Amino acid sequence: DVEYYSSATTGISSFTLPVSYLMAGNVVPLLNYNNLILSPAESKDITLPDGPLNVSGDLRITGSGISRLNTSSSTRTVTVGSGLDILSGTLRFMNSLNTPQDIVVLGDVTVGSPATFDVSTTGTAANTMTIHGNLINNGVFNMRTGLSQVCNVTFAGGVNRQIAGSGSVTSF
């Protein structure tokens, strides 16, 4: 597992995941993870990288800050090979520069209590999410925060999927 985190006293207020690192004088792309955990502290945020991102296992969101999908001027796709688990804090489509972002989850999407998965109320973008598993919402799942602030959700696969949970908001 790789975890990017901040605390009330540690870490800058806004951090974007790197797209590469330097090893023995060579630039190595950093766009694949086995399991990835984002854990920003309150009043801090962590932004996914400016490039396609592949997480072969689980993408977990914890902490009390905001984890943000890409904020660049180009559409990027995040692919999660297993589950997307928003356990606490917020995961947000940012609508930055009015550019849609895409996420494909090959397993279940789970929103815990008191977590939030939503779309920013500013900017205009038609984001997309494809879920190959179930949606379990026990927090806030809001993919339509305004007329032009949306994430179009598609359930994929050859079997019926469930939308379940006791969340206070489940909006498509």
Short mmCIF file of N, CA and C in Angstrom, two decimals:
data_model
loop_
_atom_site.label_atom_id
_atom_site.label_comp_id
_atom_site.label_asym_id
_atom_site.label_seq_id
_atom_site.Cartn_x
_atom_site.Cartn_y
_atom_site.Cartn_z
N ASP A 1 0.84 -1.19 0.00
CA ASP A 1 0.00 0.00 0.00
C ASP A 1 0.88 1.24 0.00
N VAL A 2 0.42 2.26 -0.70
CA VAL A 2 1.06 3.56 -0.67
C VAL A 2 0.05 4.54 -0.10
N GLU A 3 0.47 5.33 0.89
CA GLU A 3 -0.43 6.32 1.49
C GLU A 3 0.18 7.70 1.38
N TYR A 4 -0.62 8.63 0.87
CA TYR A 4 -0.28 10.05 0.89
C TYR A 4 -1.16 10.67 1.95
N TYR A 5 -0.57 11.42 2.89
CA TYR A 5 -1.36 11.97 3.98
C TYR A 5 -0.81 13.31 4.42
N SER A 6 -1.63 14.00 5.18
CA SER A 6 -1.21 15.21 5.87
C SER A 6 -1.87 15.19 7.24
N SER A 7 -1.39 16.02 8.13
CA SER A 7 -1.99 16.14 9.46
C SER A 7 -2.19 17.63 9.72
N ALA A 8 -2.73 17.96 10.85
CA ALA A 8 -2.96 19.37 11.17
C ALA A 8 -1.66 20.15 11.18
N THR A 9 -0.55 19.50 11.52
CA THR A 9 0.74 20.19 11.62
C THR A 9 1.75 19.75 10.57
N THR A 10 1.48 18.66 9.86
CA THR A 10 2.42 18.12 8.89
C THR A 10 1.83 18.19 7.49
N GLY A 11 2.64 18.60 6.53
CA GLY A 11 2.19 18.63 5.14
C GLY A 11 1.66 19.99 4.74
N ILE A 12 1.83 20.30 3.45
CA ILE A 12 1.33 21.56 2.93
C ILE A 12 -0.18 21.48 2.78
N SER A 13 -0.84 22.62 2.58
CA SER A 13 -2.31 22.62 2.55
C SER A 13 -2.87 21.96 1.29
N SER A 14 -2.11 21.98 0.19
CA SER A 14 -2.58 21.37 -1.04
C SER A 14 -1.42 20.60 -1.68
N PHE A 15 -1.68 19.34 -2.01
CA PHE A 15 -0.63 18.47 -2.53
C PHE A 15 -1.19 17.69 -3.72
N THR A 16 -0.41 17.62 -4.81
CA THR A 16 -0.80 16.83 -5.97
C THR A 16 0.14 15.64 -6.08
N LEU A 17 -0.44 14.45 -6.28
CA LEU A 17 0.38 13.26 -6.42
C LEU A 17 1.35 13.43 -7.59
N PRO A 18 2.59 12.99 -7.44
CA PRO A 18 3.57 13.11 -8.52
C PRO A 18 3.25 12.16 -9.68
N VAL A 19 3.70 12.53 -10.87
CA VAL A 19 3.51 11.68 -12.04
C VAL A 19 4.79 10.91 -12.39
N SER A 20 5.89 11.23 -11.69
CA SER A 20 7.15 10.55 -11.95
C SER A 20 8.08 10.72 -10.75
N TYR A 21 9.16 9.95 -10.76
CA TYR A 21 10.21 10.11 -9.76
C TYR A 21 11.55 9.87 -10.44
N LEU A 22 12.61 10.29 -9.80
CA LEU A 22 13.95 10.17 -10.34
C LEU A 22 14.67 9.00 -9.68
N MET A 23 15.17 8.05 -10.50
CA MET A 23 15.90 6.90 -9.97
C MET A 23 17.16 6.70 -10.81
N ALA A 24 18.29 6.81 -10.18
CA ALA A 24 19.58 6.63 -10.84
C ALA A 24 19.71 7.53 -12.07
N GLY A 25 19.23 8.76 -11.93
CA GLY A 25 19.34 9.72 -13.03
C GLY A 25 18.27 9.58 -14.11
N ASN A 26 17.37 8.63 -13.97
CA ASN A 26 16.31 8.43 -14.96
C ASN A 26 14.96 8.81 -14.39
N VAL A 27 14.13 9.44 -15.22
CA VAL A 27 12.77 9.78 -14.82
C VAL A 27 11.88 8.55 -15.05
N VAL A 28 11.22 8.11 -14.00
CA VAL A 28 10.38 6.92 -14.04
C VAL A 28 8.93 7.35 -13.84
N PRO A 29 8.02 6.98 -14.75
CA PRO A 29 6.60 7.34 -14.58
C PRO A 29 6.02 6.69 -13.32
N LEU A 30 5.13 7.42 -12.66
CA LEU A 30 4.49 6.94 -11.44
C LEU A 30 2.98 7.07 -11.60
N LEU A 31 2.40 6.19 -12.40
CA LEU A 31 0.97 6.26 -12.68
C LEU A 31 0.25 4.95 -12.37
N ASN A 32 0.94 4.03 -11.68
CA ASN A 32 0.36 2.75 -11.31
C ASN A 32 0.63 2.46 -9.84
N TYR A 33 -0.41 2.04 -9.14
CA TYR A 33 -0.31 1.66 -7.74
C TYR A 33 -1.01 0.33 -7.54
N ASN A 34 -0.57 -0.43 -6.53
CA ASN A 34 -1.31 -1.64 -6.17
C ASN A 34 -2.53 -1.23 -5.35
N ASN A 35 -2.34 -0.68 -4.17
CA ASN A 35 -3.39 -0.08 -3.35
C ASN A 35 -2.97 1.33 -3.02
N LEU A 36 -3.91 2.27 -3.07
CA LEU A 36 -3.58 3.68 -2.83
C LEU A 36 -4.52 4.23 -1.78
N ILE A 37 -3.94 4.92 -0.77
CA ILE A 37 -4.71 5.55 0.30
C ILE A 37 -4.42 7.04 0.28
N LEU A 38 -5.47 7.85 0.26
CA LEU A 38 -5.34 9.30 0.36
C LEU A 38 -5.97 9.73 1.68
N SER A 39 -5.21 10.46 2.49
CA SER A 39 -5.68 10.81 3.83
C SER A 39 -5.32 12.25 4.18
N PRO A 40 -6.02 13.23 3.57
CA PRO A 40 -5.73 14.63 3.89
C PRO A 40 -6.39 15.04 5.22
N ALA A 41 -5.71 15.90 5.95
CA ALA A 41 -6.26 16.42 7.20
C ALA A 41 -7.31 17.49 6.91
N GLU A 42 -8.04 17.87 7.93
CA GLU A 42 -9.05 18.93 7.79
C GLU A 42 -8.41 20.20 7.24
N SER A 43 -9.09 20.87 6.32
CA SER A 43 -8.63 22.11 5.67
C SER A 43 -7.45 21.89 4.75
N LYS A 44 -7.17 20.63 4.41
CA LYS A 44 -6.10 20.32 3.47
C LYS A 44 -6.67 19.43 2.38
N ASP A 45 -5.97 19.38 1.23
CA ASP A 45 -6.45 18.53 0.15
C ASP A 45 -5.31 17.83 -0.56
N ILE A 46 -5.65 16.70 -1.15
CA ILE A 46 -4.72 15.92 -1.97
C ILE A 46 -5.39 15.72 -3.31
N THR A 47 -4.66 16.04 -4.40
CA THR A 47 -5.21 15.95 -5.75
C THR A 47 -4.55 14.80 -6.50
N LEU A 48 -5.37 14.03 -7.19
CA LEU A 48 -4.83 12.95 -8.02
C LEU A 48 -3.99 13.55 -9.15
N PRO A 49 -3.07 12.79 -9.72
CA PRO A 49 -2.08 13.34 -10.65
C PRO A 49 -2.65 13.82 -11.98
N ASP A 50 -1.85 14.65 -12.63
CA ASP A 50 -2.19 15.17 -13.96
C ASP A 50 -1.76 14.14 -15.00
N GLY A 51 -2.49 13.06 -15.05
CA GLY A 51 -2.20 11.97 -15.98
C GLY A 51 -3.11 10.81 -15.64
N PRO A 52 -3.20 9.84 -16.51
CA PRO A 52 -4.03 8.67 -16.21
C PRO A 52 -3.47 7.95 -14.99
N LEU A 53 -4.35 7.42 -14.17
CA LEU A 53 -3.94 6.74 -12.94
C LEU A 53 -4.59 5.36 -12.90
N ASN A 54 -3.77 4.34 -12.64
CA ASN A 54 -4.26 2.97 -12.52
C ASN A 54 -3.95 2.45 -11.13
N VAL A 55 -5.01 2.05 -10.42
CA VAL A 55 -4.85 1.42 -9.11
C VAL A 55 -5.35 0.00 -9.28
N SER A 56 -4.46 -0.98 -9.23
CA SER A 56 -4.86 -2.36 -9.52
C SER A 56 -5.69 -2.96 -8.40
N GLY A 57 -5.57 -2.46 -7.19
CA GLY A 57 -6.34 -2.95 -6.04
C GLY A 57 -7.39 -1.93 -5.64
N ASP A 58 -7.32 -1.51 -4.36
CA ASP A 58 -8.30 -0.58 -3.80
C ASP A 58 -7.76 0.85 -3.76
N LEU A 59 -8.66 1.79 -3.98
CA LEU A 59 -8.41 3.21 -3.73
C LEU A 59 -9.23 3.57 -2.51
N ARG A 60 -8.54 3.97 -1.41
CA ARG A 60 -9.22 4.29 -0.16
C ARG A 60 -9.02 5.76 0.18
N ILE A 61 -10.11 6.40 0.56
CA ILE A 61 -10.10 7.80 0.97
C ILE A 61 -10.40 7.83 2.46
N THR A 62 -9.49 8.43 3.24
CA THR A 62 -9.68 8.58 4.68
C THR A 62 -9.33 10.01 5.06
N GLY A 63 -9.26 10.30 6.33
CA GLY A 63 -8.93 11.65 6.78
C GLY A 63 -10.18 12.50 6.85
N SER A 64 -9.99 13.80 7.04
CA SER A 64 -11.13 14.71 7.16
C SER A 64 -11.08 15.84 6.14
N GLY A 65 -10.09 15.82 5.24
CA GLY A 65 -9.98 16.83 4.20
C GLY A 65 -10.61 16.37 2.90
N ILE A 66 -10.20 17.01 1.80
CA ILE A 66 -10.78 16.72 0.49
C ILE A 66 -9.73 16.06 -0.41
N SER A 67 -10.10 14.90 -0.96
CA SER A 67 -9.30 14.25 -2.00
C SER A 67 -9.96 14.63 -3.31
N ARG A 68 -9.16 15.17 -4.23
CA ARG A 68 -9.72 15.75 -5.45
C ARG A 68 -9.29 14.97 -6.68
N LEU A 69 -10.28 14.71 -7.55
CA LEU A 69 -9.94 14.17 -8.86
C LEU A 69 -9.23 15.25 -9.63
N ASN A 70 -8.46 14.90 -10.61
CA ASN A 70 -7.58 15.77 -11.38
C ASN A 70 -8.17 17.17 -11.64
N THR A 71 -7.33 18.18 -11.57
CA THR A 71 -7.77 19.56 -11.78
C THR A 71 -7.14 20.19 -13.02
N SER A 72 -6.67 19.37 -13.96
CA SER A 72 -5.99 19.90 -15.14
C SER A 72 -6.96 20.26 -16.25
N SER A 73 -6.43 20.77 -17.33
CA SER A 73 -7.25 21.18 -18.46
C SER A 73 -7.51 20.04 -19.43
N SER A 74 -7.01 18.85 -19.13
CA SER A 74 -7.23 17.69 -19.99
C SER A 74 -7.98 16.61 -19.23
N THR A 75 -8.89 15.94 -19.90
CA THR A 75 -9.63 14.85 -19.28
C THR A 75 -8.67 13.71 -18.95
N ARG A 76 -8.78 13.20 -17.75
CA ARG A 76 -7.95 12.09 -17.28
C ARG A 76 -8.87 10.99 -16.78
N THR A 77 -8.38 9.75 -16.85
CA THR A 77 -9.16 8.61 -16.36
C THR A 77 -8.43 7.95 -15.20
N VAL A 78 -9.18 7.71 -14.13
CA VAL A 78 -8.70 6.93 -12.99
C VAL A 78 -9.36 5.57 -13.10
N THR A 79 -8.56 4.50 -13.12
CA THR A 79 -9.10 3.15 -13.17
C THR A 79 -8.75 2.45 -11.86
N VAL A 80 -9.78 1.93 -11.20
CA VAL A 80 -9.61 1.22 -9.93
C VAL A 80 -9.95 -0.24 -10.16
N GLY A 81 -8.99 -1.14 -9.97
CA GLY A 81 -9.15 -2.55 -10.29
C GLY A 81 -10.01 -3.32 -9.32
N SER A 82 -10.21 -2.80 -8.12
CA SER A 82 -11.03 -3.50 -7.13
C SER A 82 -12.05 -2.52 -6.59
N GLY A 83 -11.94 -2.12 -5.31
CA GLY A 83 -12.96 -1.26 -4.71
C GLY A 83 -12.53 0.17 -4.55
N LEU A 84 -13.51 1.08 -4.61
CA LEU A 84 -13.32 2.49 -4.27
C LEU A 84 -14.02 2.67 -2.94
N ASP A 85 -13.25 2.93 -1.88
CA ASP A 85 -13.78 3.03 -0.52
C ASP A 85 -13.53 4.42 0.03
N ILE A 86 -14.60 5.20 0.15
CA ILE A 86 -14.50 6.52 0.76
C ILE A 86 -14.95 6.32 2.20
N LEU A 87 -13.99 6.16 3.11
CA LEU A 87 -14.27 5.80 4.50
C LEU A 87 -14.56 7.01 5.36
N SER A 88 -13.91 8.13 5.07
CA SER A 88 -14.14 9.39 5.78
C SER A 88 -13.60 10.50 4.89
N GLY A 89 -13.91 11.73 5.24
CA GLY A 89 -13.50 12.85 4.40
C GLY A 89 -14.34 12.92 3.14
N THR A 90 -13.79 13.56 2.09
CA THR A 90 -14.52 13.80 0.85
C THR A 90 -13.68 13.43 -0.36
N LEU A 91 -14.29 12.78 -1.33
CA LEU A 91 -13.72 12.60 -2.67
C LEU A 91 -14.58 13.44 -3.59
N ARG A 92 -13.96 14.30 -4.41
CA ARG A 92 -14.73 15.27 -5.19
C ARG A 92 -14.24 15.39 -6.63
N PHE A 93 -15.20 15.38 -7.57
CA PHE A 93 -14.95 15.81 -8.94
C PHE A 93 -14.88 17.33 -8.89
N MET A 94 -13.79 17.94 -9.40
CA MET A 94 -13.56 19.37 -9.19
C MET A 94 -14.13 20.28 -10.28
N ASN A 95 -14.40 19.77 -11.48
CA ASN A 95 -14.90 20.60 -12.59
C ASN A 95 -13.92 21.71 -12.96
N SER A 96 -12.66 21.58 -12.60
CA SER A 96 -11.67 22.63 -12.87
C SER A 96 -11.54 22.88 -14.36
N LEU A 97 -11.48 24.14 -14.73
CA LEU A 97 -11.34 24.57 -16.12
C LEU A 97 -12.43 23.95 -17.00
N ASN A 98 -13.58 23.62 -16.34
CA ASN A 98 -14.74 23.04 -17.04
C ASN A 98 -14.38 21.78 -17.81
N THR A 99 -13.44 21.00 -17.27
CA THR A 99 -12.96 19.79 -17.93
C THR A 99 -13.46 18.56 -17.19
N PRO A 100 -14.19 17.68 -17.87
CA PRO A 100 -14.68 16.47 -17.20
C PRO A 100 -13.56 15.49 -16.90
N GLN A 101 -13.76 14.73 -15.83
CA GLN A 101 -12.84 13.67 -15.45
C GLN A 101 -13.61 12.36 -15.42
N ASP A 102 -12.91 11.24 -15.59
CA ASP A 102 -13.54 9.93 -15.67
C ASP A 102 -12.95 9.01 -14.61
N ILE A 103 -13.82 8.17 -14.04
CA ILE A 103 -13.35 7.13 -13.13
C ILE A 103 -14.07 5.83 -13.48
N VAL A 104 -13.29 4.75 -13.53
CA VAL A 104 -13.81 3.41 -13.81
C VAL A 104 -13.46 2.55 -12.61
N VAL A 105 -14.49 1.95 -11.97
CA VAL A 105 -14.28 1.11 -10.80
C VAL A 105 -14.73 -0.30 -11.16
N LEU A 106 -13.80 -1.24 -11.12
CA LEU A 106 -14.10 -2.61 -11.51
C LEU A 106 -14.73 -3.43 -10.39
N GLY A 107 -14.86 -2.85 -9.21
CA GLY A 107 -15.50 -3.49 -8.06
C GLY A 107 -16.59 -2.59 -7.52
N ASP A 108 -16.78 -2.66 -6.18
CA ASP A 108 -17.82 -1.88 -5.52
C ASP A 108 -17.34 -0.47 -5.19
N VAL A 109 -18.29 0.46 -5.10
CA VAL A 109 -18.06 1.80 -4.58
C VAL A 109 -18.76 1.87 -3.24
N THR A 110 -18.00 2.17 -2.18
CA THR A 110 -18.56 2.25 -0.83
C THR A 110 -18.29 3.63 -0.25
N VAL A 111 -19.35 4.29 0.21
CA VAL A 111 -19.24 5.58 0.89
C VAL A 111 -19.65 5.35 2.33
N GLY A 112 -18.69 5.52 3.24
CA GLY A 112 -18.95 5.29 4.66
C GLY A 112 -19.60 6.49 5.32
N SER A 113 -19.93 6.31 6.58
CA SER A 113 -20.48 7.40 7.37
C SER A 113 -19.36 7.94 8.23
N PRO A 114 -19.06 9.20 8.18
CA PRO A 114 -19.73 10.35 7.59
C PRO A 114 -19.07 10.85 6.29
N ALA A 115 -18.64 9.98 5.43
CA ALA A 115 -17.90 10.36 4.22
C ALA A 115 -18.81 10.96 3.15
N THR A 116 -18.17 11.64 2.17
CA THR A 116 -18.88 12.27 1.06
C THR A 116 -18.15 11.98 -0.24
N PHE A 117 -18.91 11.66 -1.28
CA PHE A 117 -18.41 11.55 -2.65
C PHE A 117 -19.33 12.44 -3.47
N ASP A 118 -18.77 13.53 -4.01
CA ASP A 118 -19.63 14.50 -4.69
C ASP A 118 -18.94 15.20 -5.85
N VAL A 119 -19.67 16.15 -6.43
CA VAL A 119 -19.21 16.98 -7.53
C VAL A 119 -19.16 18.42 -7.01
N SER A 120 -18.10 19.14 -7.34
CA SER A 120 -17.98 20.54 -6.92
C SER A 120 -19.19 21.34 -7.41
N THR A 121 -19.60 22.32 -6.62
CA THR A 121 -20.72 23.17 -7.00
C THR A 121 -20.29 24.32 -7.92
N THR A 122 -18.99 24.40 -8.22
CA THR A 122 -18.49 25.43 -9.13
C THR A 122 -17.97 24.77 -10.40
N GLY A 123 -17.84 25.54 -11.47
CA GLY A 123 -17.39 25.00 -12.75
C GLY A 123 -18.49 24.18 -13.39
N THR A 124 -18.31 23.85 -14.66
CA THR A 124 -19.31 23.04 -15.37
C THR A 124 -18.58 21.94 -16.12
N ALA A 125 -18.94 20.70 -15.81
CA ALA A 125 -18.33 19.56 -16.50
C ALA A 125 -19.25 18.36 -16.37
N ALA A 126 -19.30 17.56 -17.41
CA ALA A 126 -20.06 16.30 -17.39
C ALA A 126 -19.08 15.17 -17.15
N ASN A 127 -18.72 14.96 -15.88
CA ASN A 127 -17.82 13.88 -15.48
C ASN A 127 -18.52 12.54 -15.70
N THR A 128 -17.73 11.46 -15.73
CA THR A 128 -18.33 10.13 -15.88
C THR A 128 -17.73 9.16 -14.88
N MET A 129 -18.57 8.21 -14.46
CA MET A 129 -18.11 7.13 -13.60
C MET A 129 -18.79 5.84 -14.06
N THR A 130 -17.99 4.79 -14.24
CA THR A 130 -18.51 3.47 -14.58
C THR A 130 -18.23 2.55 -13.40
N ILE A 131 -19.30 1.93 -12.87
CA ILE A 131 -19.18 1.03 -11.73
C ILE A 131 -19.52 -0.38 -12.20
N HIS A 132 -18.58 -1.31 -12.02
CA HIS A 132 -18.80 -2.71 -12.40
C HIS A 132 -19.30 -3.54 -11.22
N GLY A 133 -19.43 -2.93 -10.06
CA GLY A 133 -19.92 -3.61 -8.86
C GLY A 133 -21.15 -2.91 -8.33
N ASN A 134 -21.31 -2.93 -7.00
CA ASN A 134 -22.45 -2.33 -6.33
C ASN A 134 -22.08 -0.95 -5.79
N LEU A 135 -23.09 -0.15 -5.49
CA LEU A 135 -22.91 1.12 -4.80
C LEU A 135 -23.50 0.96 -3.41
N ILE A 136 -22.67 1.11 -2.38
CA ILE A 136 -23.13 1.06 -1.00
C ILE A 136 -22.87 2.43 -0.40
N ASN A 137 -23.95 3.17 -0.13
CA ASN A 137 -23.82 4.53 0.36
C ASN A 137 -24.39 4.64 1.77
N ASN A 138 -23.50 4.89 2.73
CA ASN A 138 -23.91 5.15 4.11
C ASN A 138 -23.54 6.57 4.53
N GLY A 139 -23.18 7.40 3.55
CA GLY A 139 -22.83 8.79 3.81
C GLY A 139 -23.57 9.69 2.85
N VAL A 140 -22.81 10.45 2.04
CA VAL A 140 -23.37 11.33 1.01
C VAL A 140 -22.76 10.96 -0.33
N PHE A 141 -23.62 10.60 -1.28
CA PHE A 141 -23.21 10.30 -2.66
C PHE A 141 -24.03 11.25 -3.54
N ASN A 142 -23.40 12.36 -3.99
CA ASN A 142 -24.12 13.40 -4.72
C ASN A 142 -23.41 13.68 -6.04
N MET A 143 -23.91 13.09 -7.11
CA MET A 143 -23.32 13.25 -8.43
C MET A 143 -24.04 14.30 -9.27
N ARG A 144 -24.94 15.06 -8.66
CA ARG A 144 -25.63 16.15 -9.37
C ARG A 144 -25.84 17.29 -8.37
N THR A 145 -24.84 18.17 -8.27
CA THR A 145 -24.94 19.29 -7.33
C THR A 145 -25.50 20.54 -7.99
N GLY A 146 -25.72 20.50 -9.30
CA GLY A 146 -26.29 21.62 -10.05
C GLY A 146 -26.60 21.16 -11.46
N LEU A 147 -27.19 22.05 -12.25
CA LEU A 147 -27.55 21.68 -13.63
C LEU A 147 -26.36 21.29 -14.47
N SER A 148 -25.22 21.94 -14.26
CA SER A 148 -24.02 21.67 -15.06
C SER A 148 -22.88 21.09 -14.23
N GLN A 149 -23.15 20.74 -13.00
CA GLN A 149 -22.15 20.13 -12.11
C GLN A 149 -22.61 18.69 -11.87
N VAL A 150 -22.19 17.80 -12.78
CA VAL A 150 -22.71 16.43 -12.75
C VAL A 150 -21.60 15.41 -12.96
N CYS A 151 -21.93 14.19 -12.56
CA CYS A 151 -21.17 13.01 -12.94
C CYS A 151 -22.18 11.98 -13.41
N ASN A 152 -22.09 11.61 -14.66
CA ASN A 152 -22.98 10.61 -15.23
C ASN A 152 -22.47 9.24 -14.83
N VAL A 153 -23.32 8.47 -14.12
CA VAL A 153 -22.93 7.18 -13.57
C VAL A 153 -23.54 6.06 -14.41
N THR A 154 -22.70 5.10 -14.79
CA THR A 154 -23.15 3.92 -15.53
C THR A 154 -22.76 2.67 -14.75
N PHE A 155 -23.72 1.77 -14.59
CA PHE A 155 -23.42 0.46 -14.01
C PHE A 155 -23.17 -0.50 -15.16
N ALA A 156 -22.06 -1.22 -15.11
CA ALA A 156 -21.65 -2.09 -16.22
C ALA A 156 -21.55 -3.54 -15.76
N GLY A 157 -21.57 -4.43 -16.71
CA GLY A 157 -21.40 -5.84 -16.42
C GLY A 157 -22.63 -6.64 -16.81
N GLY A 158 -22.52 -7.95 -16.72
CA GLY A 158 -23.56 -8.84 -17.19
C GLY A 158 -24.59 -9.25 -16.14
N VAL A 159 -24.48 -8.74 -14.90
CA VAL A 159 -25.44 -9.10 -13.85
C VAL A 159 -26.00 -7.83 -13.22
N ASN A 160 -27.15 -7.96 -12.57
CA ASN A 160 -27.76 -6.82 -11.88
C ASN A 160 -26.88 -6.37 -10.73
N ARG A 161 -26.87 -5.08 -10.49
CA ARG A 161 -26.09 -4.50 -9.40
C ARG A 161 -27.04 -3.84 -8.41
N GLN A 162 -26.55 -3.62 -7.19
CA GLN A 162 -27.38 -3.03 -6.14
C GLN A 162 -26.93 -1.63 -5.79
N ILE A 163 -27.91 -0.81 -5.46
CA ILE A 163 -27.68 0.48 -4.82
C ILE A 163 -28.26 0.31 -3.42
N ALA A 164 -27.40 0.36 -2.41
CA ALA A 164 -27.83 0.04 -1.06
C ALA A 164 -27.22 1.03 -0.06
N GLY A 165 -27.64 0.93 1.18
CA GLY A 165 -27.08 1.74 2.26
C GLY A 165 -28.10 2.66 2.87
N SER A 166 -27.65 3.38 3.90
CA SER A 166 -28.53 4.26 4.68
C SER A 166 -28.09 5.70 4.58
N GLY A 167 -27.40 6.09 3.48
CA GLY A 167 -26.88 7.45 3.34
C GLY A 167 -27.96 8.50 3.31
N SER A 168 -27.60 9.70 3.76
CA SER A 168 -28.57 10.81 3.80
C SER A 168 -28.85 11.38 2.42
N VAL A 169 -27.91 11.23 1.45
CA VAL A 169 -28.10 11.70 0.09
C VAL A 169 -27.56 10.65 -0.87
N THR A 170 -28.39 10.22 -1.82
CA THR A 170 -27.97 9.39 -2.93
C THR A 170 -28.57 10.02 -4.17
N SER A 171 -27.77 10.80 -4.90
CA SER A 171 -28.29 11.59 -6.01
C SER A 171 -27.46 11.34 -7.26
N PHE A 172 -28.19 11.06 -8.37
CA PHE A 172 -27.55 10.82 -9.66
C PHE A 172 -27.87 11.96 -10.61
#
